[in-house]
Amino acid sequence: MGFLYVLIIAAFILSIWAQFRVKGTFNKWSKVESSTGMTGYDVARHMLDTNGLQDVPIEPVRGALSDHYDPIHRVVRLSEPVYYERSISAISVASHEVGHAIQHKEHYPMLVLRHKIFPVVNFASGIAPFLILGGIIFNALNLVGLGIIFFSVMVAFQLITLPVEFNASSRARDIIVQEGYIQRDEERGVGKVLNAAALTYVAAALISLLELVRYIAIFTSNRE
Ligand SMILES: [Zn+2]
């Protein structure tokens, strides 16, 4: 158990570091203007249109790094700096979000799966800690077991998120180079921005996975 706690703490430190790094990398490449002079909006609009997604609107939203693709309303939402600015960061993030819209259109299997389990995830992740904690306090192993099952749903969701995120980024990189939204020598910056973002998802999944191992360890040690 001691070693497991060390791993969990290490994963937390990795996660905090990843959060700082994604902000730092984004800010750094925000100052580097793209040679084509395209804004995040320009790139997103062009990418959507050339992929048969003319009906998907793009909206600016408040908040830093709040960019996302909304699969329910089929809208690409870009944070204001990404929407309006002509930087390597803006183009990177905008093209990544369009990558999700293209995944949706093509029924990318991992995305379909992610959407399928999403409705249960909020409920499952909300109730799991109470079941596990309650089970330990009242020494009710069945509750702990049930909590572990609910918690597993959340872990599965986070693990499925990883290929979805990596795939959106690799689609984005391919398209922006092919379409000439950036020059070849600017690809390094795009890679840095997208990789920094991906690491935050890896760290979050790692924390959840280790938490799950910890719960299972508690469960099995109590059963003996
Ligand atoms: Zn994403």
XYZ file of C-alpha atoms and ligand atoms in Angstrom:
225
model
C 0.000 0.000 0.000
C 2.840 2.416 0.810
C 4.159 2.280 -2.725
C 0.686 2.900 -4.131
C 0.367 6.134 -2.127
C 3.729 7.295 -3.482
C 2.450 6.663 -7.022
C -0.796 8.536 -6.325
C 1.097 11.546 -4.957
C 3.449 11.435 -7.974
C 0.430 11.400 -10.300
C -1.046 14.432 -8.484
C 2.231 16.328 -8.873
C 2.320 15.371 -12.575
C -1.234 16.633 -12.967
C -0.503 20.013 -11.333
C 2.660 20.376 -13.407
C 0.698 19.498 -16.581
C -1.867 22.226 -15.769
C 0.867 24.841 -15.403
C 2.638 23.614 -18.501
C -0.430 23.755 -20.722
C -0.992 27.401 -19.705
C 2.693 28.264 -20.125
C 2.976 26.592 -23.527
C -0.246 28.193 -24.736
C 0.920 31.662 -23.623
C 4.338 31.202 -25.190
C 2.984 30.228 -28.621
C 0.217 32.854 -28.394
C 2.945 35.428 -28.877
C 4.113 33.763 -32.088
C 2.029 35.017 -34.978
C 1.187 32.507 -37.708
C 2.828 33.276 -41.049
C -0.481 32.862 -42.883
C -2.129 35.452 -40.623
C -5.164 33.205 -40.065
C -7.078 33.445 -36.792
C -8.323 30.407 -34.895
C -11.774 31.213 -36.287
C -10.487 31.367 -39.886
C -8.812 27.977 -39.577
C -11.796 26.361 -37.862
C -14.262 27.751 -40.421
C -12.161 26.640 -43.371
C -11.546 23.183 -41.876
C -15.249 22.653 -41.152
C -16.301 23.823 -44.618
C -13.810 21.644 -46.485
C -14.901 18.621 -44.447
C -18.579 18.981 -45.278
C -19.461 20.592 -41.951
C -20.715 23.954 -43.242
C -23.702 23.665 -40.879
C -21.530 23.536 -37.731
C -21.280 27.059 -36.252
C -18.315 28.472 -34.314
C -18.970 30.570 -31.224
C -16.559 32.572 -29.058
C -16.709 31.753 -25.322
C -15.248 33.403 -22.226
C -12.523 31.877 -20.120
C -9.010 30.646 -20.796
C -8.661 27.199 -22.403
C -12.437 26.737 -22.338
C -12.391 25.567 -25.960
C -14.515 22.540 -26.771
C -16.717 20.847 -29.320
C -20.308 20.404 -28.185
C -21.571 17.151 -29.762
C -25.178 17.689 -28.617
C -25.678 21.083 -30.257
C -22.978 20.450 -32.884
C -21.127 23.688 -32.166
C -17.406 24.425 -32.003
C -16.796 26.831 -29.114
C -13.491 28.671 -29.003
C -12.168 30.787 -26.136
C -11.820 34.455 -27.115
C -8.017 34.415 -27.583
C -8.290 31.351 -29.836
C -11.246 32.756 -31.773
C -9.767 36.182 -32.500
C -5.976 35.810 -32.472
C -3.597 34.901 -35.288
C -1.162 32.795 -33.328
C 0.280 29.297 -33.414
C -1.631 28.540 -30.195
C -4.928 29.757 -31.636
C -4.556 27.670 -34.797
C -3.508 24.582 -32.802
C -6.448 24.651 -30.414
C -9.017 25.626 -33.058
C -7.966 22.805 -35.382
C -8.023 20.299 -32.494
C -11.651 21.164 -31.671
C -12.620 20.801 -35.331
C -10.855 17.429 -35.162
C -13.575 16.389 -32.691
C -16.312 17.639 -35.033
C -14.818 15.516 -37.843
C -14.614 12.500 -35.499
C -18.311 13.006 -34.753
C -19.224 13.178 -38.439
C -17.202 10.024 -39.186
C -18.575 8.153 -36.139
C -15.078 7.572 -34.803
C -15.708 4.483 -32.586
C -14.026 5.771 -29.418
C -16.003 9.002 -29.617
C -19.253 7.113 -30.106
C -18.433 5.001 -27.051
C -17.518 8.097 -25.046
C -20.874 9.716 -25.875
C -22.690 6.510 -24.956
C -21.307 6.256 -21.448
C -21.248 10.013 -20.764
C -24.805 10.155 -19.287
C -23.944 7.626 -16.566
C -20.514 9.074 -15.796
C -21.694 12.107 -13.826
C -24.020 10.034 -11.710
C -21.495 7.227 -11.226
C -18.575 9.481 -10.301
C -20.796 11.480 -7.930
C -22.106 8.506 -6.003
C -18.975 6.295 -6.000
C -17.015 8.106 -3.217
C -20.052 8.008 -0.880
C -20.589 4.292 -1.434
C -16.913 3.516 -0.894
C -16.526 5.783 2.139
C -19.859 4.648 3.612
C -18.926 1.036 2.984
C -15.631 1.448 4.829
C -17.208 3.328 7.789
C -20.079 0.865 8.219
C -17.892 -2.073 7.300
C -20.296 -3.001 4.497
C -18.171 -4.638 1.834
C -21.037 -4.838 -0.662
C -21.285 -1.055 -0.683
C -17.548 -0.750 -1.301
C -17.822 -3.240 -4.177
C -20.718 -1.310 -5.695
C -18.783 1.919 -5.312
C -15.835 0.353 -7.133
C -18.086 -0.629 -10.046
C -19.412 2.938 -10.305
C -15.918 4.344 -10.019
C -14.755 2.022 -12.830
C -17.246 3.680 -15.183
C -15.528 7.013 -14.596
C -12.081 5.472 -15.074
C -13.222 3.813 -18.308
C -14.530 7.169 -19.500
C -11.198 8.855 -18.828
C -9.267 6.069 -20.553
C -11.544 6.248 -23.622
C -10.954 10.015 -23.669
C -7.228 9.467 -24.342
C -7.445 7.984 -27.865
C -10.201 10.513 -28.673
C -7.906 13.401 -27.709
C -4.807 12.006 -29.416
C -6.765 11.267 -32.566
C -8.275 14.786 -32.693
C -4.785 16.269 -32.394
C -3.258 14.057 -35.065
C -6.118 14.863 -37.467
C -5.597 18.546 -36.716
C -1.855 18.384 -37.390
C -2.281 16.545 -40.679
C -4.929 18.933 -41.966
C -3.271 22.200 -40.990
C -0.040 21.203 -42.718
C -1.815 19.808 -45.814
C -4.064 22.831 -46.179
C -1.197 25.235 -45.594
C -2.726 26.945 -42.533
C 0.806 26.940 -41.140
C 4.262 26.617 -42.657
C 6.305 23.450 -42.114
C 8.669 25.154 -39.658
C 5.715 26.178 -37.477
C 4.649 22.590 -36.910
C 6.981 22.260 -33.923
C 5.007 24.906 -32.021
C 1.713 23.241 -32.883
C 3.070 19.944 -31.589
C 4.145 21.558 -28.309
C 0.739 23.136 -27.708
C -1.211 19.975 -28.546
C 1.076 17.661 -26.562
C 0.887 19.908 -23.496
C -2.910 19.691 -23.642
C -2.827 15.916 -24.095
C -0.649 15.474 -21.013
C -3.364 16.959 -18.776
C -5.717 14.186 -19.905
C -3.063 11.524 -19.359
C -2.397 12.792 -15.822
C -6.114 12.884 -14.966
C -6.612 9.330 -16.231
C -3.568 8.140 -14.311
C -4.874 9.595 -11.038
C -8.247 7.905 -11.496
C -6.665 4.605 -12.434
C -4.445 4.616 -9.339
C -7.416 5.598 -7.150
C -9.263 2.587 -8.549
C -6.333 0.312 -7.703
C -6.339 1.770 -4.178
C -10.068 1.075 -3.724
C -9.625 -2.461 -5.000
C -6.724 -2.935 -2.561
C -8.929 -1.712 0.314
C -11.710 -4.022 -0.809
C -9.546 -7.141 -1.037
C -7.653 -6.478 2.202
C -10.953 -6.100 4.071
C -12.302 -9.324 2.661
C -9.467 -11.370 4.107
Zn -10.084 17.617 -27.257
